[in-house]
Structure formats: structure tokens, C-alpha cells
Coordinates of C-alpha atoms in Angstrom, one line a residue:
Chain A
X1 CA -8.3 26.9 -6.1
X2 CA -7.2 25.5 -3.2
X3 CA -7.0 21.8 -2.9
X4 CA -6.6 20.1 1.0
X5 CA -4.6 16.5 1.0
X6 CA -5.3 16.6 4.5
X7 CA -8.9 15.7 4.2
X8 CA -7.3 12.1 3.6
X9 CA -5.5 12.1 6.7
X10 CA -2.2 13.0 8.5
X11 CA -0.5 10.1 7.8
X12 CA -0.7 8.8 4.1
X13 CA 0.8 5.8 2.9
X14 CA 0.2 3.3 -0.2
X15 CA 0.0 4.2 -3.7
X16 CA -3.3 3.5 -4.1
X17 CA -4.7 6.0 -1.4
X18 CA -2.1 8.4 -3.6
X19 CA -3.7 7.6 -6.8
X20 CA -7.5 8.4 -5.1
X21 CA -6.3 11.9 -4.3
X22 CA -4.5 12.8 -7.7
X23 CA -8.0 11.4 -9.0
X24 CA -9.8 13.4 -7.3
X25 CA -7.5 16.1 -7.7
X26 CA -7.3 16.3 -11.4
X27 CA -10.9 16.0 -11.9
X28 CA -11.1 19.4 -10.2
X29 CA -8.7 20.7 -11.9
X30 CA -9.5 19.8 -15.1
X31 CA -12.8 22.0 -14.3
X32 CA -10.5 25.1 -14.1
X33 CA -9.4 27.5 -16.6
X34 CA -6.0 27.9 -18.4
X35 CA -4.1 30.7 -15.8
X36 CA -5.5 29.7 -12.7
X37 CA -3.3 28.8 -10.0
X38 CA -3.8 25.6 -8.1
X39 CA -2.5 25.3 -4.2
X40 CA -2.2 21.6 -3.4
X41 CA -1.8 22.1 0.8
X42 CA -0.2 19.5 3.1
X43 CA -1.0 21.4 6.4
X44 CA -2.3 18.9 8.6
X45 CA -0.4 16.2 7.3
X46 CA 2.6 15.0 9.0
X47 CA 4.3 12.2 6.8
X48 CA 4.0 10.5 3.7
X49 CA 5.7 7.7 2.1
X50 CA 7.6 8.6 -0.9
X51 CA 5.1 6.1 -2.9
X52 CA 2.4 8.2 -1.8
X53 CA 4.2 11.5 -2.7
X54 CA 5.2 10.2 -6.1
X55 CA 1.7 8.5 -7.0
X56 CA 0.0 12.0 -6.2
X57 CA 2.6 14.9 -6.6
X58 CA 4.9 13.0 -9.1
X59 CA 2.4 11.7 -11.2
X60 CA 0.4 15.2 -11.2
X61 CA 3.6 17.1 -12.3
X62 CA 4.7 14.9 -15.1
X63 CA 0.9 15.0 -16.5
X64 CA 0.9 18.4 -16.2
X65 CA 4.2 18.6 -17.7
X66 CA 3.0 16.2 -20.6
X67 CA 0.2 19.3 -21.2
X68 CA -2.5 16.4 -20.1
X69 CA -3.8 19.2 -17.7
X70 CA -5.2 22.3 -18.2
X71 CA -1.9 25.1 -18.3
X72 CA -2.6 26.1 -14.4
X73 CA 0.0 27.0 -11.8
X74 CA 0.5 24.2 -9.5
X75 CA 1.7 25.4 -6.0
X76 CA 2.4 23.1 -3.4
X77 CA 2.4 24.6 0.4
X78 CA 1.8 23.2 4.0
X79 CA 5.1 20.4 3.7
X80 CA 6.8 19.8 6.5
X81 CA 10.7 18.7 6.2
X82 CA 9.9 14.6 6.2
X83 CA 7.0 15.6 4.0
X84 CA 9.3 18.4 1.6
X85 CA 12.1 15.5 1.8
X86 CA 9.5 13.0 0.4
X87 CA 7.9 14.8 -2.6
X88 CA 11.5 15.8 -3.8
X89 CA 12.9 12.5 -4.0
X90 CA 9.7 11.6 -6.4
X91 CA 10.2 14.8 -8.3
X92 CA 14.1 13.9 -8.5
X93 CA 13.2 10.4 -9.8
X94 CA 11.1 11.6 -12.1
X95 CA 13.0 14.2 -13.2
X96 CA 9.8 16.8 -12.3
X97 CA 10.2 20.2 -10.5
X98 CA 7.5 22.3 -8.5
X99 CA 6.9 25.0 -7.2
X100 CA 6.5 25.2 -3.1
X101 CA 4.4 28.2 -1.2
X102 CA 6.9 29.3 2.0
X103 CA 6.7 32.1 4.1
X104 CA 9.5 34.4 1.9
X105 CA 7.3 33.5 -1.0
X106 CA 7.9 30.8 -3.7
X107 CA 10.9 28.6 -4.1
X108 CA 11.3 25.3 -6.6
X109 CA 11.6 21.7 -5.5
X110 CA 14.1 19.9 -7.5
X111 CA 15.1 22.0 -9.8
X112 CA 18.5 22.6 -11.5
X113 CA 20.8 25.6 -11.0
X114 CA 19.9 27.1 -14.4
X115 CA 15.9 26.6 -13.1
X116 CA 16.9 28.3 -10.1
X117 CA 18.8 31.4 -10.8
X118 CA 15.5 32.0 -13.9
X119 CA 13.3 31.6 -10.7
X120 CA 14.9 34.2 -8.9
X121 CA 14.7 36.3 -11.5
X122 CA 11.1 35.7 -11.9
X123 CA 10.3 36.3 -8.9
X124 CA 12.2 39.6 -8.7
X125 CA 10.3 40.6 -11.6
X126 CA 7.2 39.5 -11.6
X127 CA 5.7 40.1 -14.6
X128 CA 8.2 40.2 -17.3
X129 CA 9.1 38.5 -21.3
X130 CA 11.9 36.2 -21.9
X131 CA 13.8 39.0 -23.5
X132 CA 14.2 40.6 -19.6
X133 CA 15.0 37.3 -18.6
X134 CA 17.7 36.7 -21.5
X135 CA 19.0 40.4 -20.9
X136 CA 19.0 39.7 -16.7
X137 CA 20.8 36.7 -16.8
X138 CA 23.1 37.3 -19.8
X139 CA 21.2 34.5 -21.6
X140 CA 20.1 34.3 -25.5
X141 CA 16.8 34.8 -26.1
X142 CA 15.9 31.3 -27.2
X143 CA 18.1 29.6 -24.0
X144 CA 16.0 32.3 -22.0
X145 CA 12.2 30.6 -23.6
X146 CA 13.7 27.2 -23.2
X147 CA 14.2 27.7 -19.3
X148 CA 10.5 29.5 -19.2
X149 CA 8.9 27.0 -21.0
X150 CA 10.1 24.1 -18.2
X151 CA 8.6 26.2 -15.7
X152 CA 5.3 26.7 -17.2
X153 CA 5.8 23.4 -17.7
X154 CA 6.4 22.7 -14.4
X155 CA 3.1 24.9 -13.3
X156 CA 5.7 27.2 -11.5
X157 CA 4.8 29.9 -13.8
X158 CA 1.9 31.3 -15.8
X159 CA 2.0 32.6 -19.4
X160 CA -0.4 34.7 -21.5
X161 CA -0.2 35.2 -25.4
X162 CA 0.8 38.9 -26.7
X163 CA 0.7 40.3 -29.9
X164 CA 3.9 42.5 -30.3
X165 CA 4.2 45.9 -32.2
X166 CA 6.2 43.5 -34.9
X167 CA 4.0 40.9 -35.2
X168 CA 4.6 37.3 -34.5
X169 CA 3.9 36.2 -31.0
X170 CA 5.1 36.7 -27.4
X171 CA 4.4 35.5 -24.1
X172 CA 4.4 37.7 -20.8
X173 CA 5.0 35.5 -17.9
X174 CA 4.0 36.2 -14.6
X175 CA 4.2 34.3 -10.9
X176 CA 1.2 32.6 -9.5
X177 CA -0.9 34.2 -7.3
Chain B
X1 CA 6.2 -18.2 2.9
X2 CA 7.2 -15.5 5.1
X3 CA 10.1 -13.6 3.8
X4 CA 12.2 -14.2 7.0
X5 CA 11.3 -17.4 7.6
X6 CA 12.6 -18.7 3.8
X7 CA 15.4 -16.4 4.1
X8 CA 16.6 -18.6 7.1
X9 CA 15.3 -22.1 5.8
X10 CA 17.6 -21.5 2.7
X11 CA 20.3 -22.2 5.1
X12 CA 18.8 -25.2 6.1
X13 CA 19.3 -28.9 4.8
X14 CA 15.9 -27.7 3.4
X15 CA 16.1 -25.2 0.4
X16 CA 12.9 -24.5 -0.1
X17 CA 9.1 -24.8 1.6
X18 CA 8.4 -28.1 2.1
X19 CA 4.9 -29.7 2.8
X20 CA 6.4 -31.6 5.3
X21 CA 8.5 -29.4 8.1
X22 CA 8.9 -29.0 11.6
X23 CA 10.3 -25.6 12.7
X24 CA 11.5 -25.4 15.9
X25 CA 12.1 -21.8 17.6
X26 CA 13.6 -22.2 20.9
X27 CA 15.5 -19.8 22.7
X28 CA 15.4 -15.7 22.7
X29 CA 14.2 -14.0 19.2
X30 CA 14.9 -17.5 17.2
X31 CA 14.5 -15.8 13.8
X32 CA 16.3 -12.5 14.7
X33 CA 19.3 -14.5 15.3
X34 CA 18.7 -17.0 12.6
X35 CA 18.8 -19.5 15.4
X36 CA 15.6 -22.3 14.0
X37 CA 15.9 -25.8 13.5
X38 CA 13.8 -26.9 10.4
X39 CA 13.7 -30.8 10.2
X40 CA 12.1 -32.7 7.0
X41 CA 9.5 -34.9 8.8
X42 CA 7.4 -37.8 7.2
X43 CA 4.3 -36.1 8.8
X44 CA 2.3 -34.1 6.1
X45 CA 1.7 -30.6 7.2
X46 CA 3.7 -28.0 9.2
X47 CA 4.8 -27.9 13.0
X48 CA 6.0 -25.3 14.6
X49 CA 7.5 -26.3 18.0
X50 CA 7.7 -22.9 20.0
X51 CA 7.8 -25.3 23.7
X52 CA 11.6 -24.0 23.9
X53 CA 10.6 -20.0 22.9
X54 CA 12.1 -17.8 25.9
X55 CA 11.2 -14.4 24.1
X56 CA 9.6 -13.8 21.7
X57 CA 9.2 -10.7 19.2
X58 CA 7.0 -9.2 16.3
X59 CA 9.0 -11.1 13.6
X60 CA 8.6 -14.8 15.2
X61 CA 4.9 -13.5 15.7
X62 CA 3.9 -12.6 11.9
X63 CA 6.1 -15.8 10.7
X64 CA 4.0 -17.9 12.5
X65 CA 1.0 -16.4 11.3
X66 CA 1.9 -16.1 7.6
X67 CA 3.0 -19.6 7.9
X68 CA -0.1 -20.6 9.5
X69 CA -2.7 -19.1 7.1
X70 CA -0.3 -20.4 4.0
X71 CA -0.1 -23.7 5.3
X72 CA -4.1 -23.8 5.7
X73 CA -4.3 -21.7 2.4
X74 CA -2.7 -24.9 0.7
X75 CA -5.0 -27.2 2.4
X76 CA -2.3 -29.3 4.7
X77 CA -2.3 -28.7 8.3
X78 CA -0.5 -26.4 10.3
X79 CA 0.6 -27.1 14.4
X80 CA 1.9 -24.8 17.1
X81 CA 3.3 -25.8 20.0
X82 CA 2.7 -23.1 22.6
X83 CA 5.4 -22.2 24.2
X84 CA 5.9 -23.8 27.8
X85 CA 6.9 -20.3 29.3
X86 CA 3.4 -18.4 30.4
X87 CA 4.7 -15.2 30.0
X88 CA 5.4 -16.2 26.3
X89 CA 2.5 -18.1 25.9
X90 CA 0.7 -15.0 27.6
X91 CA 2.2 -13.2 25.1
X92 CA 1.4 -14.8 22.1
X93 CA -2.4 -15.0 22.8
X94 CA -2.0 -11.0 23.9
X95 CA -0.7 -10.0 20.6
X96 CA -3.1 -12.1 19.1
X97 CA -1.5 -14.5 16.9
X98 CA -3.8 -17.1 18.1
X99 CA -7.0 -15.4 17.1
X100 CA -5.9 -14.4 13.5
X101 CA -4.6 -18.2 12.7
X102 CA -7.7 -19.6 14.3
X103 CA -8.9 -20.7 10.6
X104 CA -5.9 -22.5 9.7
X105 CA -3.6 -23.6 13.4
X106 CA -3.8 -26.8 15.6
X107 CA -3.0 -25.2 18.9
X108 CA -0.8 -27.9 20.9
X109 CA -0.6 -27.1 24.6
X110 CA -2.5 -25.0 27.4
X111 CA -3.2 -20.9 27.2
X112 CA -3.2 -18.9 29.6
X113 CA -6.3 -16.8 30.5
X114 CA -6.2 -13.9 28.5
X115 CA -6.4 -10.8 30.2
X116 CA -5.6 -7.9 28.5
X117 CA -5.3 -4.1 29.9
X118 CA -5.3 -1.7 26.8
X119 CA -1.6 -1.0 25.6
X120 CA -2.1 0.7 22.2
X121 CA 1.1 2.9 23.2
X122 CA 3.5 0.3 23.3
X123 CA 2.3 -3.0 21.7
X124 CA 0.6 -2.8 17.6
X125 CA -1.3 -6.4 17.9
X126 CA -0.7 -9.2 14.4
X127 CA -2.8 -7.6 12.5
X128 CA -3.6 -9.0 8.7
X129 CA -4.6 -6.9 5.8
X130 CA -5.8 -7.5 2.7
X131 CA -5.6 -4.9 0.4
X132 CA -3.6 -1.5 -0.1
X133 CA -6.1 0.6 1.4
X134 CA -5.6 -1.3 4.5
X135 CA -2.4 -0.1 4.9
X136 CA -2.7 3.4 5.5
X137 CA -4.9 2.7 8.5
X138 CA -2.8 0.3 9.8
X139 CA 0.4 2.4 9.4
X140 CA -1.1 4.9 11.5
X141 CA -1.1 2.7 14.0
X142 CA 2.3 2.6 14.6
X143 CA 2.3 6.3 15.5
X144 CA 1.4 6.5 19.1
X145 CA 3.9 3.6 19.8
X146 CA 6.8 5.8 18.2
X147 CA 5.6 9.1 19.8
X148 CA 5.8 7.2 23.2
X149 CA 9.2 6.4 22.4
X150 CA 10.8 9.2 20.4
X151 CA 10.1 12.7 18.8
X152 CA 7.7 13.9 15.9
X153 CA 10.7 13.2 13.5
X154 CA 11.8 9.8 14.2
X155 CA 7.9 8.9 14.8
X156 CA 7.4 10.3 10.9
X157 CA 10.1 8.3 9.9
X158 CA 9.3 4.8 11.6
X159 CA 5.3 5.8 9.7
X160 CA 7.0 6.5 6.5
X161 CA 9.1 2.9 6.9
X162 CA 6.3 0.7 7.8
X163 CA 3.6 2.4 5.3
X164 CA 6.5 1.2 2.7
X165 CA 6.9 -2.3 3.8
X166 CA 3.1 -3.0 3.9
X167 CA 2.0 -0.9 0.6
X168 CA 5.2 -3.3 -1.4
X169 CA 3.9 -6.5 0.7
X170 CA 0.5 -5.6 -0.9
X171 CA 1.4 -4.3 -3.8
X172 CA 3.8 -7.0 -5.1
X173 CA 3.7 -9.9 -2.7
X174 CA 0.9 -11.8 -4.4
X175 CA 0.2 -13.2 -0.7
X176 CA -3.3 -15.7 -0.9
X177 CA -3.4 -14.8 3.2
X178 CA -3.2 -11.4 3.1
X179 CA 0.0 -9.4 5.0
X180 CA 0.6 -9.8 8.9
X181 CA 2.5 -6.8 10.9
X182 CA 3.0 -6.3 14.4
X183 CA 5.4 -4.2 16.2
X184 CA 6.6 -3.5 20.2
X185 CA 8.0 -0.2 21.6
X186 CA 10.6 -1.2 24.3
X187 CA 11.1 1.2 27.3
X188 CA 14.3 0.2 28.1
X189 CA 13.4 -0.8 31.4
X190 CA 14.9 -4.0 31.2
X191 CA 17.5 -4.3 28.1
X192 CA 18.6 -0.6 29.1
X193 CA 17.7 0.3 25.2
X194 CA 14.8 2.1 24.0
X195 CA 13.9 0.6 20.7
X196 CA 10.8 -0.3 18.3
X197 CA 10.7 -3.4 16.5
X198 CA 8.6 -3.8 13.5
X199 CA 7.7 -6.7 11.4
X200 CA 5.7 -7.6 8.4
X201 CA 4.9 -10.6 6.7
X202 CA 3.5 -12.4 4.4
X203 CA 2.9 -15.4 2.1
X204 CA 3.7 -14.4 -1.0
X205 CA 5.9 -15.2 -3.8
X206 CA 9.2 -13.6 -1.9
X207 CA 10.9 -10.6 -3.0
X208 CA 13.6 -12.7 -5.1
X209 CA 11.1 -14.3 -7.2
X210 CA 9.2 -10.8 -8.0
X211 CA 12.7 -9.4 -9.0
X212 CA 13.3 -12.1 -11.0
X213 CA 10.0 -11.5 -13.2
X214 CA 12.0 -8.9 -14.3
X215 CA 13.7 -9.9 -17.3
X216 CA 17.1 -7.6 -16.0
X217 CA 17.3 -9.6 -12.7
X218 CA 16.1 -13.3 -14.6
X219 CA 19.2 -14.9 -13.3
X220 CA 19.6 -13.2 -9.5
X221 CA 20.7 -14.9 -6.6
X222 CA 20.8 -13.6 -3.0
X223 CA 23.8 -12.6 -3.5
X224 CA 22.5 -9.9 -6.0
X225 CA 19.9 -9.0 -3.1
X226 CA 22.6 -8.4 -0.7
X227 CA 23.6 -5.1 -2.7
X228 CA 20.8 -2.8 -1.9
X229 CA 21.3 0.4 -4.4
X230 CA 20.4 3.6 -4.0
X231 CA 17.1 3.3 -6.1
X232 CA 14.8 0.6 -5.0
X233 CA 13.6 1.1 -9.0
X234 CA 16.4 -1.7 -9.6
X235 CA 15.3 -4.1 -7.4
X236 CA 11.5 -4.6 -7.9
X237 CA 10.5 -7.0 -10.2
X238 CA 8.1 -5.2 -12.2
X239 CA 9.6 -1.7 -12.6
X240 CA 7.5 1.0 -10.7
X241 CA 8.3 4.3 -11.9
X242 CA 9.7 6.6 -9.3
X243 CA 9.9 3.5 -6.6
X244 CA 12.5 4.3 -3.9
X245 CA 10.8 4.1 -0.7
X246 CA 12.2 1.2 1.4
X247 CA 16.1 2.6 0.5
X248 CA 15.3 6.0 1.7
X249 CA 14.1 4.5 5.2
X250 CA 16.9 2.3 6.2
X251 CA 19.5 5.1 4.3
X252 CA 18.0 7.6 6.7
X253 CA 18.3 5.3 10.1
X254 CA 21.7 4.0 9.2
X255 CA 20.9 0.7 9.1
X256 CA 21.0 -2.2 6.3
X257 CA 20.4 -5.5 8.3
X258 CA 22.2 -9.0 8.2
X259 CA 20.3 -9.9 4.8
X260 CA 20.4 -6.1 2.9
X261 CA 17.3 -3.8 2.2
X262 CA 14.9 -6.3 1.9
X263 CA 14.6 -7.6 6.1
X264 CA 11.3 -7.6 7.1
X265 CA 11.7 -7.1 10.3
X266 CA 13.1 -3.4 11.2
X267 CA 14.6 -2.6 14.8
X268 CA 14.9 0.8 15.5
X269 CA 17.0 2.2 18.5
X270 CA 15.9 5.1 20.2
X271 CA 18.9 5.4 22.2

């Protein structure tokens, strides 16, 4: 699904035209199945406050986060640099990453070295369990499903359930689309 | 009351609004300098006494109008002396200050006729709003006067500034009369500097008195205002999760003003 802030304008500014669009925007979302991947585009916008970033992008990664949301991958794309600049101070504040759409492919927004380095990896892989990730990055298993479940978390990766030859339960993770 | 305007009557023999007050602005940018006389009259009502104004800019514009509306808001009267300079008196009734405080201003003195060419590019008339939605249209507003002075970046900047200023004047103010802005792009014909002044206002309860509705900043002085930090979260009054716009502005140009953060009025140099 592919979700246009522009239709609001090219400049946005207050919180309350902020909170309109992440209205809007989680209703549709909400109408979506778990594994989909969401691309929330700023092409055609120019600039945004940081209230206005932070009432729609902040607010929609910490509910998302908060598992208020269906489990989707949330991609942003289309920011320019004062628009990038804006929705990472909110995500800092807040404490949130996300995932941005760029021409080499995916990168985070705000996100801690640890975050990073499992990105890269992620994206190198793929498709692929914690255990590669724990075995890539010289990680335990459990440190390597803590750092995927804040991306999932994050809607920077998707997850489906596995039933292993042991038994018990696995996830295989994968990149959004 | 205005946030300039009670920032500069503090220093005044008068500490706070008074019912009874003549302002007089005289000079070049009165309020910009912090150059007003404010005398406690036994008239009832407000008078402002712009006869002496030699230039004036946004700021002294949506003071008067805030101050205006406020004063007419509280039911007392409200004067203006026009300016006896016609190109400042032109000016006044260009950007029209007269026309929004029709409802609540005595206008003392002669107008010039008003004849107006379209100058969208360099002038952003007083222009009141009422609620947030307002704001966004009104913030686009300022675009085409940055573009004409600057590139795409500086012009997203000077939107991202202003869009701030009016969403918090709406947002927190509790203004009865709405929020005034206005705003002038300056070639540099004449001063040699390119610039863009902006300037909200309103009537509201003043950024000091929202802060201190917050039980952490119950006791805050100006003095306390004067240290802007690098979250704005710890200087609203009611805490607004993630709030950190107006810092990141005037971080990003530089610039922290005679008073601190909280300066309505913004002056940008374009070099």
C-alpha cells in the first residue's frame, strides 16, 4: 500500500493537520493484513515542521511499536534533507526508528549502532532467522531476537511464524518489499 | 497582550497590562529596539501614539493589532494615532492593520488613499487566524517571499520557523482575538542587507504564564526564559510529547534574540 502525504500539500505545518493525516492513515492501514508493507511517500512535499513530522510519523511509529497497529512494514520514502532532518528529530525524541526507501535501497532513521550494523545484515540477507544474524554478527542468540524484535517493532522488518524440525517456534524474517 | 509588547512594558514603570496606557512608538522599528514609552494615563482604554513612527515593521504591525482586538475583546477602547509620515501611514493601511482592527480601533488622524499594486512576493499582509488549521495555509504564504529572497533551503527553513510560531500561538496561547502575523522580504536596495522579517502575535496568556502551568516551571521568572535548552519539551507549559520545533529553527539560523527562544519576531539575513 502506498500512502501519499502529499495530497495534503507541500508545505505542512501544525499538529493538527499532522494528526488528520495519521488519522486517515491508520484507518487504512488498519484495513491491511499482518505482512504487508506500508510506503508512507513525501515526494511532493518540500518542508514540514517538526510538530507536524512528530504528530504523523512519530506518533504512527510509537503506536505501531506499541502493537496498536496491525504488524505491517512501515517504509517511509520521498524526504527530502529539511524533511529527513525533521522526522528524525521526532523519532529521536521519541526514541522511535524507521525505516526510509532511498535509491541504494533501505536505510534506518534514528536508529542506534547495534540497530544499524543488524540492518545491514538484514539487508545483505534478506530472508534469514536470528540464529544467522547471531552467527553474522558474533551475537547470542537471544541479543540477536532482541535487536529483531525492535525492528519489527519498528515496521523496518517483517516476520512470519515457523515450526522448526525441533519443535517450539521460530521466526524467519525478511525485508519489506 | 502581545508577547513583544509585555516583554518590553515589563521594563516599564508599568509591570503589567494596564487598562489605562498610552504607548507611544516613535522613531525607526520602536519595539525591535525596545525603544516605547508606555505612560499610566487617567483615560480608560489604550492609546497608541504612532504620530512619531519613522519606520515601521511586521512586529510594531501585529502588536498593534493584537493590542487592538484585546483591548476591544475586554470591552475598553483602543486609539491609534496614525503616524504623521504618509509613507508610514501608507504603509500601515497597505499591510492592512487598519482593516483587521476595524472592530475594535479609534483611528486618530488622516489615511492616505490606499492604492495598492499586488506584492505577494515581498510583503505577507497582518493576517489573523483562528484556529490550527489556519496555519498551514497561512505558513505557505511566506514561501514565495523567501523564494524571492533566497534558495529552496533557506525558504524551507523560514516555512518550517513560522509554521512553528503560529501552530504554538494557536495551540497554547489561549488568545480570545485569534493570532496576527505579518512578515516583509527586504531587497537590500536600501539597508544594503537582504533580509525577511517575520512576526507573530497574539493576545494570549504569554509564554511565561503557560510555562508556569506547569508545575516544574511554577516559580519561573524571565530569567529562567532567557536559557533556551536544547528541547523546547522543557519550556512549554503543558508538556507536549516530542515538542522541539521553535529550538531547532533558531539553532539552525544561528540566532537566539535579545530576549532567548521565545521572540516573536524573527529577522532573517539573507546576506
Amino acid at each position: 500500500m502506498q500512502y501519499e502525504v502529499g495530497r495534503f500539500g507541500a508545505f505542512l505545518a501544525t499538529r493538527d493537520t499532522g494528526a488528520k493525516v495519521r488519522e486517515e492513515l491508520e484507518r487504512q492501514i488498519r484495513t491491511i493484513a499482518d505482512g504487508e508493507t506500508v510506503e508512507v511517500s513525501f515526494d511532493d512535499v518540500e518542508a514540514v515542521t517538526v510538530s507536524f513530522a512528530d504528530e504523523l510519523v512519530g506518533r504512527l511509529f510509537s503506536s505501531h511499536a506499541a502493537g496498536d497497529l496491525p504488524e505491517v512494514a512501515l517504509v517511509l520514502s520521498g524526504l527530502n534533507q529539511e524533511v529527513r532532518e525533521a522526522v528524525a528529530v521526532c523519532l529521536e525524541r521519541r526514541g522511535a526508528v524507521a525505516a526510509r526507501r532511498f535509491r541504494r535501497g533501505l536505510e534506518l532513521l534514528a536508529a542506534d549502532a547495534f540497530l544499524l550494523e543488524t540492518f545491514e545484515r538484514a539487508r545483505a540477507r534478506k530472508e534469514f532467522r536470528a540464529s544467522d544474524i547471531a552467527s553474522d554478527l558474533g551475537i547470542s542468540p537471544q541479543n540477536a531476537n532482541n535487536r529483531l524484535r525492535r525492528l519489527v517493532a519498528a515496521g523496518a522488518l517483517l516476520r512470519h511464524r515457523v515450526a522448526p524440525e525441533g519443535g517450539g517456534k521460530e521466526f524467519v524474517y525478511r525485508l519489506p518489499r | 497582550m502581545s508577547l513583544a509588547l509585555l516583554h518590553l512594558l515589563r521594563g516599564s514603570s508599568i509591570c503589567r497590562y494596564s487598562p489605562s496606557v498610552q504607548i507611544i512608538l516613535s522613531g525607526k522599528h520602536p519595539l525591535l529596539r525596545g525603544n516605547l514609552r508606555v505612560l499610566d494615563v487617567h483615560e480608560p482604554g489604550v492609546l497608541v501614539d504612532a504620530s512619531q513612527l519613522r519606520f515601521v515593521s511586521p512586529l510594531e504591525l501585529v502588536g498593534i493589532a493584537a493590542l487592538a482586538l484585546d483591548a476591544s475583546h475586554r470591552r475598553e477602547e483602543a486609539k491609534l494615532v496614525v503616524p504623521r509620515d504618509i509613507d508610514v501611514a501608507s504603509y500601515l493601511q497597505r499591510m492592512n492593520l487598519l482593516e483587521h482592527a476595524a472592530d475594535g480601533l479609534e483611528v486618530v488622524g488622516s489615511l492616505p488613499p490606499d492604492d495598492r499594486t499586488d506584492r505577494s512576493k515581498v510583503l505577507l499582509e497582518v493576517t489573523k487566524i483562528q484556529e490550527a488549521h489556519e496555519a498551514d495555509a497561512l505558513a505557505e504564504r511566506i514561501v514565495p517571499l523567501a523564494r524571492g529572497q533566497s534558495d529552496a533551503r533557506v525558504t524551507n527553513a523560514v516555512f518550517m520557523g513560522l509554521g512553528e510560531f503560529l501552530d504554538n500561538a494557536c495551540s497554547h496561547s489561549g488568545s480570545p482575538v485569534g493570532v496576527f502575523a505579518a512578515a516583509q522580504a527586504y531587497t537590500g536596495e536600501t539597508s544594503g542587507r537582504r533580509g525577511l522579517e517575520l512576526a507573530v502575535a497574539d493576545a494570549g496568556v504569554g509564554i511565561l504564564s503557560h510555562l508556569r502551568q506547569n508545575p516544574t516551571y511554577a516559580d519561573s521568572d524571565d530569567r529562567k526564559r532567557r536559557s533556551p535548552t536544547p528541547s523546547g519539551r522543557e519550556l512549554v507549559g503543558r508538556p507536549i510529547e516530542g515538542a522541539t520545533g521553535s529550538p531547532m529553527f533558531l539553532r539552525r539560523f544561528g540566532r537566539r534574540g535579545r530576549d532567548g527562544w521565545s521572540c516573536a519576531p524573527v529577522t532573517v539575513s539573507l546576506g
